[in-house]
Amino acid sequence: GDSVTQMEGPVTLSEEAFLTINCTYTATGYPSLFWYVQYPGEGLQLLLKATKADDKGSNKGFEATYRKETTSFHLEKGSVQVSDSAVYFCALSPNGSGNTGKLIFGQGTTLQVKP
Amino acid sequence: DADVTQTPRNRITKTGKRIMLECSQTKGHDRMYWYRQDPGLGLRLIYYSFDVKDINKGEISDGYSVSRQAQAKFSLSLESAIPNQTALYFCATSDPVGTTTDTQYFGPGTRLTVL
């Protein structure tokens, strides 16, 4: 079945460092891909998404490119801030005639940014 | 005011008790979802509903039931709570009408502890 795998956390960085959180997926057809962020004590918020191969999603300085050839959707940010400390979830939504709108999540990666 | 609200935010209960978690939304969305979050496992889908008359099981529905009282309300019940149902529970909504992908909007979560 469809699945999402994220890199193990926690990831600890200093402020202004470069961030990469790896995400790979297994899916039939052409899923849509998402990154959600969960700040401490809050629910998940959509960070960015991409709906087809080679699309780049971007928001708040974060970027991720839908790579069908490597089945990846890695999250990157050039310069992280303390306020980026959160849990990041990669997710996919299967498309096609069987689309039910369900999201399949990775296990989440905790990011801690130190001043 | 928040678009998706959950009550209660925290609940401690004992094994064997019946518990209901409630979710309300003001987004006017047709689709609603219940997930549970466990450390290291990401979010897993319990139940989802496309409208008041359409309720479907997710991947981990055993031990849970749901009720869609209205478009705006979707409740999750644990008929006889057990300790391994201790988790963070999230409600989410989405509106895919006219779209091919879904963005889900999450509530703040309910932290449930079963002793």
Coordinates of N, CA and C in Angstrom, one line a residue:
Chain A
G1 N 0.8 -1.2 0.0 CA 0.0 0.0 0.0 C 0.8 1.2 0.0
D2 N 0.2 2.4 -0.1 CA 0.9 3.7 -0.1 C 1.5 3.9 1.3
S3 N 2.7 4.6 1.2 CA 3.4 4.9 2.5 C 4.3 6.1 2.3
V4 N 4.7 6.6 3.4 CA 5.6 7.8 3.5 C 6.7 7.5 4.5
T5 N 7.9 7.8 4.2 CA 9.0 7.6 5.1 C 9.8 8.9 5.3
Q6 N 10.0 9.3 6.5 CA 10.8 10.5 6.8 C 12.0 10.1 7.5
M7 N 13.0 11.0 7.4 CA 14.2 10.8 8.2 C 13.9 10.9 9.7
E8 N 14.7 10.1 10.4 CA 14.6 10.0 11.8 C 15.0 11.4 12.4
G9 N 14.3 11.7 13.5 CA 14.7 12.9 14.2 C 15.2 12.5 15.6
P10 N 15.4 13.5 16.5 CA 15.2 14.9 16.2 C 16.4 15.5 15.5
V11 N 16.1 16.6 14.8 CA 17.2 17.3 14.1 C 17.4 18.6 14.9
T12 N 18.7 18.8 15.2 CA 19.1 20.0 16.0 C 20.0 20.9 15.2
L13 N 19.6 22.1 15.0 CA 20.4 23.0 14.2 C 20.6 24.3 14.9
S14 N 21.6 25.0 14.5 CA 21.8 26.4 15.0 C 21.1 27.4 14.1
E15 N 20.7 28.5 14.7 CA 20.0 29.5 13.9 C 20.8 29.9 12.7
E16 N 20.1 30.1 11.6 CA 20.7 30.4 10.3 C 21.3 29.3 9.5
A17 N 21.3 28.1 10.1 CA 21.8 26.9 9.4 C 20.8 26.5 8.3
F18 N 21.4 25.6 7.4 CA 20.6 25.1 6.3 C 19.9 23.8 6.7
L19 N 18.6 23.7 6.3 CA 17.8 22.6 6.8 C 17.4 21.7 5.6
T20 N 17.5 20.4 5.8 CA 17.0 19.4 4.9 C 16.3 18.4 5.7
I21 N 15.1 18.1 5.4 CA 14.4 16.9 6.0 C 13.9 16.0 4.9
N22 N 14.4 14.8 4.9 CA 14.2 13.9 3.7 C 12.8 13.2 3.9
C23 N 12.2 13.1 2.7 CA 10.9 12.4 2.7 C 10.8 11.6 1.4
T24 N 10.5 10.3 1.5 CA 10.3 9.5 0.3 C 9.0 8.8 0.4
Y25 N 8.4 8.4 -0.7 CA 7.1 7.8 -0.7 C 7.0 6.6 -1.6
T26 N 6.0 5.8 -1.3 CA 5.6 4.7 -2.2 C 4.1 4.9 -2.5
A27 N 3.7 4.9 -3.8 CA 2.4 5.1 -4.1 C 2.1 4.7 -5.5
T28 N 0.9 4.2 -5.8 CA 0.5 3.9 -7.2 C -0.1 5.2 -7.8
G29 N 0.0 5.4 -9.0 CA -0.5 6.5 -9.7 C 0.3 7.8 -9.4
Y30 N -0.4 8.9 -9.3 CA 0.2 10.2 -9.1 C -0.3 10.9 -7.9
P31 N 0.2 10.7 -6.8 CA -0.3 11.3 -5.6 C 0.0 12.8 -5.5
S32 N -0.7 13.5 -4.7 CA -0.3 14.8 -4.3 C 0.5 14.7 -3.0
L33 N 1.5 15.6 -2.8 CA 2.4 15.6 -1.7 C 2.3 16.8 -0.9
F34 N 2.5 16.7 0.4 CA 2.3 17.8 1.4 C 3.4 17.8 2.4
W35 N 3.7 18.9 2.9 CA 4.4 19.1 4.2 C 3.5 19.9 5.2
Y36 N 3.2 19.2 6.3 CA 2.5 19.9 7.4 C 3.5 20.2 8.5
V37 N 3.2 21.2 9.3 CA 4.0 21.6 10.5 C 3.1 21.6 11.7
Q38 N 3.7 21.1 12.8 CA 2.9 21.2 14.1 C 3.8 21.9 15.1
Y39 N 3.4 23.1 15.5 CA 4.1 23.8 16.5 C 3.6 23.3 17.9
P40 N 4.5 23.5 18.9 CA 4.2 22.9 20.2 C 2.8 23.3 20.7
G41 N 2.0 22.3 21.1 CA 0.7 22.5 21.6 C -0.4 22.8 20.6
E42 N -0.1 22.7 19.3 CA -1.1 23.1 18.3 C -1.4 21.9 17.4
G43 N -2.4 22.1 16.6 CA -2.7 21.2 15.5 C -1.8 21.3 14.3
L44 N -2.0 20.5 13.3 CA -1.1 20.6 12.1 C -1.6 21.7 11.2
Q45 N -0.6 22.3 10.6 CA -0.9 23.4 9.6 C -0.3 23.0 8.3
L46 N -0.9 23.2 7.2 CA -0.3 23.0 5.9 C 0.8 24.0 5.7
L47 N 2.0 23.5 5.4 CA 3.2 24.3 5.1 C 3.3 24.6 3.6
L48 N 3.2 23.5 2.8 CA 3.3 23.6 1.4 C 2.8 22.3 0.7
K49 N 2.6 22.4 -0.6 CA 2.1 21.2 -1.3 C 2.5 21.2 -2.7
A50 N 2.5 20.1 -3.4 CA 2.8 19.9 -4.8 C 1.9 18.8 -5.4
T51 N 1.3 19.1 -6.5 CA 0.3 18.2 -7.0 C 0.8 17.3 -8.2
K52 N 1.9 17.7 -8.8 CA 2.4 16.9 -9.9 C 3.9 16.9 -10.0
A53 N 4.5 16.0 -10.7 CA 5.9 15.8 -10.8 C 6.6 17.1 -11.3
D54 N 7.7 17.4 -10.6 CA 8.5 18.6 -10.9 C 8.0 19.9 -10.3
D55 N 6.8 19.9 -9.8 CA 6.2 21.0 -9.1 C 7.1 21.3 -7.9
K56 N 7.2 22.6 -7.6 CA 7.9 23.1 -6.3 C 6.9 23.8 -5.5
G57 N 6.7 23.3 -4.3 CA 5.9 24.0 -3.3 C 6.8 24.9 -2.4
S58 N 6.3 26.0 -2.1 CA 7.1 26.9 -1.2 C 6.2 27.8 -0.3
N59 N 6.8 28.1 0.8 CA 6.0 28.9 1.8 C 6.9 29.3 3.0
K60 N 6.9 30.5 3.4 CA 7.7 30.9 4.6 C 9.2 30.6 4.5
G61 N 9.7 30.6 3.3 CA 11.1 30.3 3.1 C 11.4 28.8 2.9
F62 N 10.4 27.9 3.1 CA 10.6 26.5 2.9 C 10.2 26.1 1.5
E63 N 10.9 25.1 1.0 CA 10.7 24.6 -0.4 C 10.7 23.1 -0.4
A64 N 10.0 22.5 -1.3 CA 10.1 21.1 -1.6 C 9.7 20.8 -3.0
T65 N 10.4 20.0 -3.7 CA 10.2 19.7 -5.1 C 9.7 18.2 -5.3
Y66 N 8.7 18.0 -6.0 CA 8.1 16.7 -6.2 C 9.0 16.0 -7.3
R67 N 9.7 15.0 -6.8 CA 10.6 14.3 -7.7 C 10.1 12.8 -7.9
K68 N 9.4 12.6 -9.0 CA 8.8 11.3 -9.3 C 9.9 10.3 -9.5
E69 N 11.0 10.7 -10.2 CA 12.0 9.7 -10.5 C 12.7 9.1 -9.3
T70 N 12.7 9.9 -8.2 CA 13.3 9.4 -7.0 C 12.3 9.2 -5.9
T71 N 11.0 9.4 -6.2 CA 9.9 9.3 -5.3 C 10.2 10.0 -4.0
S72 N 10.6 11.3 -4.1 CA 11.0 12.1 -3.0 C 10.3 13.4 -3.0
F73 N 10.3 14.0 -1.8 CA 9.7 15.4 -1.6 C 10.4 16.0 -0.4
H74 N 11.7 16.2 -0.5 CA 12.5 16.7 0.6 C 12.2 18.2 0.9
L75 N 12.2 18.5 2.2 CA 11.9 19.8 2.7 C 13.2 20.5 2.9
E76 N 13.3 21.8 2.4 CA 14.6 22.5 2.6 C 14.2 24.0 3.0
K77 N 15.2 24.5 3.8 CA 15.1 26.0 4.1 C 16.5 26.5 4.2
G78 N 16.8 27.6 3.6 CA 18.2 28.1 3.6 C 18.7 28.6 4.9
S79 N 17.9 29.1 5.7 CA 18.3 29.7 7.0 C 17.2 29.6 8.0
V80 N 17.4 28.7 8.9 CA 16.3 28.4 9.9 C 16.4 29.4 11.1
Q81 N 15.2 29.6 11.7 CA 15.1 30.5 12.8 C 14.6 29.7 14.0
V82 N 14.8 30.2 15.2 CA 14.3 29.5 16.4 C 12.8 29.3 16.3
S83 N 12.1 30.2 15.7 CA 10.6 30.0 15.5 C 10.2 28.9 14.6
D84 N 11.2 28.3 13.9 CA 10.9 27.1 13.0 C 10.9 25.8 13.8
S85 N 11.2 25.9 15.1 CA 11.2 24.6 15.9 C 9.8 24.1 16.0
A86 N 9.7 22.8 15.5 CA 8.3 22.2 15.4 C 8.5 20.8 15.0
V87 N 7.4 20.1 14.8 CA 7.4 18.8 14.2 C 6.9 18.9 12.8
Y88 N 7.6 18.3 11.8 CA 7.3 18.4 10.4 C 6.9 17.0 9.9
F89 N 5.7 17.0 9.2 CA 5.1 15.8 8.7 C 5.1 15.9 7.2
C90 N 5.6 14.8 6.5 CA 5.4 14.7 5.1 C 4.1 13.8 4.9
A91 N 3.4 14.1 3.9 CA 2.1 13.3 3.7 C 1.8 13.2 2.2
L92 N 1.0 12.2 1.8 CA 0.6 12.1 0.5 C -0.9 11.8 0.5
S93 N -1.5 12.3 -0.6 CA -2.9 12.0 -0.9 C -3.0 11.3 -2.2
P94 N -3.5 10.0 -2.2 CA -3.6 9.3 -3.5 C -4.6 10.0 -4.4
N95 N -4.2 10.0 -5.7 CA -5.1 10.6 -6.7 C -5.8 9.6 -7.5
G96 N -6.6 10.0 -8.4 CA -7.3 9.1 -9.4 C -8.7 8.8 -8.9
S97 N -9.3 7.8 -9.6 CA -10.7 7.4 -9.3 C -10.9 7.0 -7.9
G98 N -9.9 6.5 -7.3 CA -10.1 6.0 -5.9 C -9.8 7.1 -4.9
N99 N -9.7 8.3 -5.3 CA -9.3 9.4 -4.4 C -10.4 9.6 -3.3
T100 N -10.0 9.4 -2.1 CA -11.0 9.6 -1.0 C -10.6 10.8 -0.2
G101 N -9.5 11.5 -0.5 CA -9.1 12.6 0.3 C -8.3 12.3 1.5
K102 N -8.1 11.0 1.7 CA -7.3 10.6 2.9 C -5.9 11.0 2.7
L103 N -5.3 11.4 3.9 CA -3.9 11.7 3.9 C -3.1 10.5 4.6
I104 N -2.0 10.2 4.0 CA -1.1 9.2 4.6 C 0.1 9.9 5.0
F105 N 0.4 9.8 6.3 CA 1.5 10.6 6.9 C 2.8 9.8 7.2
G106 N 3.9 10.5 7.1 CA 5.1 9.9 7.6 C 5.1 10.1 9.2
Q107 N 6.2 9.6 9.8 CA 6.2 9.5 11.2 C 6.5 10.9 11.9
G108 N 6.9 11.9 11.1 CA 7.2 13.2 11.7 C 8.6 13.3 12.1
T109 N 9.2 14.5 11.9 CA 10.6 14.8 12.2 C 10.6 16.0 13.1
T110 N 11.1 15.9 14.3 CA 11.2 17.1 15.2 C 12.4 17.9 14.9
L111 N 12.2 19.2 14.7 CA 13.3 20.1 14.5 C 13.4 21.0 15.7
Q112 N 14.6 21.1 16.2 CA 14.9 22.1 17.2 C 16.0 23.0 16.8
V113 N 15.7 24.3 16.8 CA 16.7 25.3 16.4 C 17.2 26.1 17.6
K114 N 18.5 26.1 17.8 CA 19.0 26.8 18.9 C 19.6 28.2 18.5
P115 N 19.4 29.1 19.4 CA 19.9 30.5 19.1 C 21.5 30.5 18.9
Chain B
D1 N -11.9 33.5 15.8 CA -12.2 32.2 16.3 C -11.7 31.1 15.4
A2 N -11.3 30.0 16.0 CA -10.7 28.9 15.3 C -11.8 28.3 14.4
D3 N -11.3 27.8 13.2 CA -12.2 27.2 12.2 C -12.6 25.8 12.6
V4 N -11.7 25.1 13.2 CA -12.0 23.7 13.6 C -11.7 23.6 15.1
T5 N -12.7 23.3 15.9 CA -12.5 23.2 17.4 C -12.8 21.8 17.9
Q6 N -12.1 21.5 18.9 CA -12.2 20.2 19.5 C -12.4 20.3 21.0
T7 N -13.3 19.5 21.6 CA -13.5 19.5 23.0 C -13.6 18.0 23.5
P8 N -13.1 17.7 24.6 CA -12.3 18.6 25.5 C -10.8 18.7 24.9
R9 N -10.0 19.5 25.4 CA -8.6 19.6 25.0 C -7.8 18.5 25.7
N10 N -8.1 18.2 26.9 CA -7.4 17.2 27.6 C -8.5 16.4 28.4
R11 N -8.2 15.1 28.5 CA -9.1 14.2 29.2 C -8.3 13.0 29.8
I12 N -8.5 12.8 31.1 CA -8.0 11.6 31.7 C -9.2 10.7 32.1
T13 N -9.1 9.5 31.8 CA -10.2 8.6 32.1 C -9.7 7.2 32.5
K14 N -10.6 6.4 33.0 CA -10.1 5.0 33.4 C -10.6 4.0 32.4
T15 N -9.8 2.9 32.5 CA -10.2 1.7 31.6 C -11.6 1.3 31.8
G16 N -12.3 1.1 30.6 CA -13.7 0.7 30.6 C -14.7 1.8 30.5
K17 N -14.3 3.0 30.7 CA -15.2 4.1 30.6 C -15.5 4.5 29.1
R18 N -16.7 5.0 28.9 CA -17.1 5.5 27.6 C -16.7 7.0 27.5
I19 N -16.1 7.3 26.4 CA -15.6 8.6 26.2 C -16.0 9.2 24.8
M20 N -16.4 10.4 24.8 CA -16.8 11.1 23.5 C -15.9 12.3 23.3
L21 N -15.3 12.4 22.1 CA -14.5 13.5 21.7 C -15.3 14.2 20.6
E22 N -15.4 15.6 20.7 CA -16.3 16.3 19.8 C -15.5 17.2 18.9
C23 N -15.9 17.4 17.7 CA -15.3 18.3 16.7 C -16.4 19.1 16.1
S24 N -16.1 20.4 16.0 CA -17.0 21.3 15.2 C -16.2 22.2 14.3
Q25 N -16.8 22.5 13.1 CA -16.1 23.3 12.2 C -17.0 24.4 11.6
T26 N -16.4 25.5 11.3 CA -17.2 26.6 10.7 C -16.7 26.9 9.3
K27 N -16.0 26.0 8.7 CA -15.4 26.2 7.4 C -16.4 25.8 6.3
G28 N -17.5 25.2 6.7 CA -18.5 24.8 5.7 C -18.1 23.6 4.8
H29 N -17.1 22.8 5.3 CA -16.6 21.7 4.6 C -17.5 20.4 4.7
D30 N -17.5 19.6 3.7 CA -18.3 18.4 3.7 C -17.5 17.3 4.4
R31 N -16.2 17.2 4.1 CA -15.4 16.1 4.6 C -14.8 16.3 5.9
M32 N -14.9 15.3 6.8 CA -14.3 15.4 8.1 C -13.6 14.1 8.5
Y33 N -12.6 14.2 9.3 CA -11.7 13.1 9.6 C -11.3 13.1 11.0
W34 N -11.1 11.8 11.5 CA -10.5 11.7 12.9 C -9.2 10.9 12.7
Y35 N -8.1 11.4 13.3 CA -6.8 10.8 13.3 C -6.4 10.6 14.8
R36 N -5.5 9.7 15.0 CA -4.8 9.7 16.3 C -3.3 9.8 16.0
Q37 N -2.6 10.4 16.9 CA -1.1 10.6 16.8 C -0.4 9.9 17.9
D38 N 0.5 9.1 17.6 CA 1.4 8.4 18.6 C 2.8 8.7 18.2
P39 N 3.6 8.9 19.3 CA 5.1 9.2 19.0 C 5.7 8.2 18.1
G40 N 6.4 8.7 17.1 CA 7.1 7.8 16.1 C 6.2 7.1 15.1
L41 N 4.9 7.4 15.2 CA 4.0 6.7 14.2 C 3.3 7.7 13.3
G42 N 3.5 9.0 13.5 CA 2.8 10.0 12.7 C 1.3 10.0 13.1
L43 N 0.5 10.3 12.1 CA -1.0 10.3 12.3 C -1.6 9.2 11.5
R44 N -2.5 8.5 12.1 CA -3.2 7.4 11.5 C -4.7 7.7 11.5
L45 N -5.4 7.3 10.4 CA -6.8 7.7 10.2 C -7.7 6.7 10.9
I46 N -8.6 7.2 11.7 CA -9.5 6.3 12.4 C -10.8 6.2 11.6
Y47 N -11.5 7.3 11.3 CA -12.7 7.3 10.5 C -12.7 8.6 9.7
Y48 N -13.5 8.5 8.6 CA -13.8 9.7 7.9 C -15.2 9.7 7.3
S49 N -15.6 11.0 7.0 CA -17.0 11.1 6.6 C -17.1 12.2 5.5
F50 N -17.8 11.8 4.4 CA -17.9 12.7 3.3 C -19.1 13.6 3.3
D51 N -20.1 13.1 4.0 CA -21.3 14.0 4.4 C -22.0 13.3 5.5
V52 N -23.1 13.8 5.9 CA -23.8 13.4 7.1 C -24.2 11.9 6.9
K53 N -24.5 11.4 5.7 CA -24.9 10.1 5.5 C -23.8 9.1 5.1
D54 N -22.6 9.6 5.0 CA -21.5 8.8 4.5 C -20.4 8.7 5.5
I55 N -20.2 7.6 6.2 CA -19.2 7.4 7.2 C -18.4 6.1 6.8
N56 N -17.1 6.3 6.9 CA -16.2 5.2 6.4 C -15.1 4.9 7.5
K57 N -14.7 3.6 7.6 CA -13.6 3.3 8.5 C -12.3 3.6 7.9
G58 N -11.4 4.0 8.7 CA -10.0 4.2 8.3 C -9.2 3.0 8.7
E59 N -7.9 3.2 8.8 CA -7.0 2.1 9.0 C -7.0 1.5 10.4
I60 N -7.5 2.3 11.4 CA -7.4 1.8 12.8 C -8.7 2.0 13.5
S61 N -9.8 1.6 12.9 CA -11.2 1.9 13.5 C -11.6 1.0 14.6
D62 N -10.9 -0.1 14.8 CA -11.4 -1.0 15.9 C -11.3 -0.3 17.3
G63 N -12.4 -0.5 18.0 CA -12.5 0.1 19.4 C -13.0 1.6 19.3
Y64 N -13.4 2.1 18.2 CA -13.9 3.4 18.0 C -15.2 3.4 17.2
S65 N -16.0 4.4 17.5 CA -17.2 4.7 16.6 C -17.3 6.2 16.4
V66 N -18.1 6.6 15.4 CA -18.3 8.0 15.2 C -19.7 8.3 14.9
S67 N -20.0 9.6 15.0 CA -21.4 10.1 14.7 C -21.2 11.4 14.0
R68 N -21.9 11.6 12.8 CA -21.9 12.8 12.1 C -23.3 13.5 12.3
Q69 N -23.3 14.3 13.3 CA -24.6 14.9 13.7 C -25.1 15.9 12.7
A70 N -24.2 16.6 12.1 CA -24.6 17.6 11.1 C -23.3 17.9 10.3
Q71 N -23.5 18.7 9.3 CA -22.3 19.0 8.4 C -21.1 19.5 9.3
A72 N -21.5 20.2 10.3 CA -20.4 20.9 11.1 C -19.9 20.1 12.3
K73 N -20.5 18.9 12.6 CA -20.1 18.2 13.8 C -19.8 16.8 13.5
F74 N -18.7 16.3 14.1 CA -18.3 14.9 13.9 C -17.7 14.5 15.2
S75 N -18.3 13.5 15.8 CA -17.9 13.0 17.2 C -17.2 11.7 17.1
L76 N -16.2 11.5 17.9 CA -15.5 10.2 18.0 C -15.8 9.6 19.4
S77 N -16.2 8.3 19.5 CA -16.5 7.7 20.7 C -15.6 6.5 21.0
L78 N -15.2 6.3 22.2 CA -14.5 5.1 22.6 C -15.5 4.4 23.6
E79 N -16.0 3.3 23.1 CA -17.1 2.7 23.9 C -16.6 2.1 25.2
S80 N -15.4 1.6 25.2 CA -14.8 1.1 26.4 C -13.3 1.3 26.4
A81 N -12.9 2.4 26.9 CA -11.5 2.9 26.7 C -10.5 1.9 27.3
I82 N -9.4 1.7 26.6 CA -8.3 0.9 27.1 C -7.0 1.7 27.1
P83 N -6.0 1.4 27.9 CA -4.8 2.2 28.0 C -4.1 2.4 26.6
N84 N -4.1 1.5 25.7 CA -3.4 1.7 24.4 C -4.1 2.7 23.5
Q85 N -5.3 3.2 24.0 CA -5.9 4.3 23.2 C -5.5 5.7 23.8
T86 N -4.5 5.7 24.7 CA -3.9 6.9 25.1 C -3.1 7.5 23.9
A87 N -3.5 8.7 23.5 CA -2.9 9.3 22.3 C -3.4 10.7 22.2
L88 N -2.9 11.4 21.2 CA -3.4 12.7 20.8 C -4.3 12.6 19.6
Y89 N -5.5 13.1 19.7 CA -6.5 12.9 18.7 C -6.8 14.2 18.0
F90 N -6.8 14.1 16.7 CA -7.0 15.3 15.8 C -8.2 15.1 14.9
C91 N -9.0 16.1 14.8 CA -10.1 16.2 13.8 C -9.6 17.1 12.7
A92 N -10.0 16.8 11.5 CA -9.6 17.6 10.3 C -10.8 17.7 9.4
T93 N -10.8 18.7 8.5 CA -11.8 18.9 7.5 C -11.2 19.2 6.2
S94 N -11.9 19.0 5.1 CA -11.4 19.4 3.8 C -12.6 19.5 2.9
D95 N -12.4 20.2 1.8 CA -13.5 20.5 0.8 C -12.9 20.3 -0.6
P96 N -13.1 19.1 -1.1 CA -12.5 18.8 -2.4 C -13.4 19.1 -3.6
V97 N -14.6 19.7 -3.3 CA -15.5 19.9 -4.4 C -14.9 20.8 -5.5
G98 N -14.8 20.2 -6.7 CA -14.2 21.0 -7.8 C -12.7 21.0 -7.8
T99 N -12.1 20.2 -6.9 CA -10.6 20.2 -6.9 C -10.2 18.7 -7.1
T100 N -9.0 18.6 -7.4 CA -8.4 17.2 -7.5 C -7.6 16.8 -6.3
T101 N -7.3 17.8 -5.5 CA -6.5 17.4 -4.3 C -7.1 18.1 -3.1
D102 N -6.8 17.5 -1.9 CA -7.4 18.0 -0.7 C -6.3 18.7 0.2
T103 N -6.7 19.8 0.7 CA -5.9 20.4 1.8 C -6.7 20.2 3.1
Q104 N -6.2 19.6 4.1 CA -6.9 19.3 5.3 C -6.6 20.4 6.3
Y105 N -7.6 20.8 7.1 CA -7.4 21.8 8.1 C -7.7 21.1 9.5
F106 N -6.7 21.2 10.4 CA -6.8 20.5 11.6 C -7.2 21.3 12.8
G107 N -7.9 20.6 13.7 CA -8.2 21.2 15.0 C -7.0 21.1 15.9
P108 N -7.1 21.7 17.1 CA -5.9 21.8 18.0 C -5.6 20.5 18.7
G109 N -6.4 19.5 18.6 CA -6.1 18.2 19.2 C -6.7 18.0 20.6
T110 N -7.0 16.7 20.9 CA -7.4 16.3 22.3 C -6.4 15.3 22.8
R111 N -5.9 15.6 23.9 CA -4.9 14.7 24.6 C -5.7 13.8 25.5
L112 N -5.8 12.5 25.2 CA -6.5 11.5 26.0 C -5.6 10.6 26.7
T113 N -5.8 10.4 28.0 CA -5.0 9.5 28.8 C -6.0 8.5 29.4
V114 N -5.7 7.2 29.1 CA -6.6 6.1 29.7 C -5.7 5.4 30.7
L115 N -6.2 5.4 32.0 CA -5.4 4.8 33.1 C -5.8 3.4 33.3

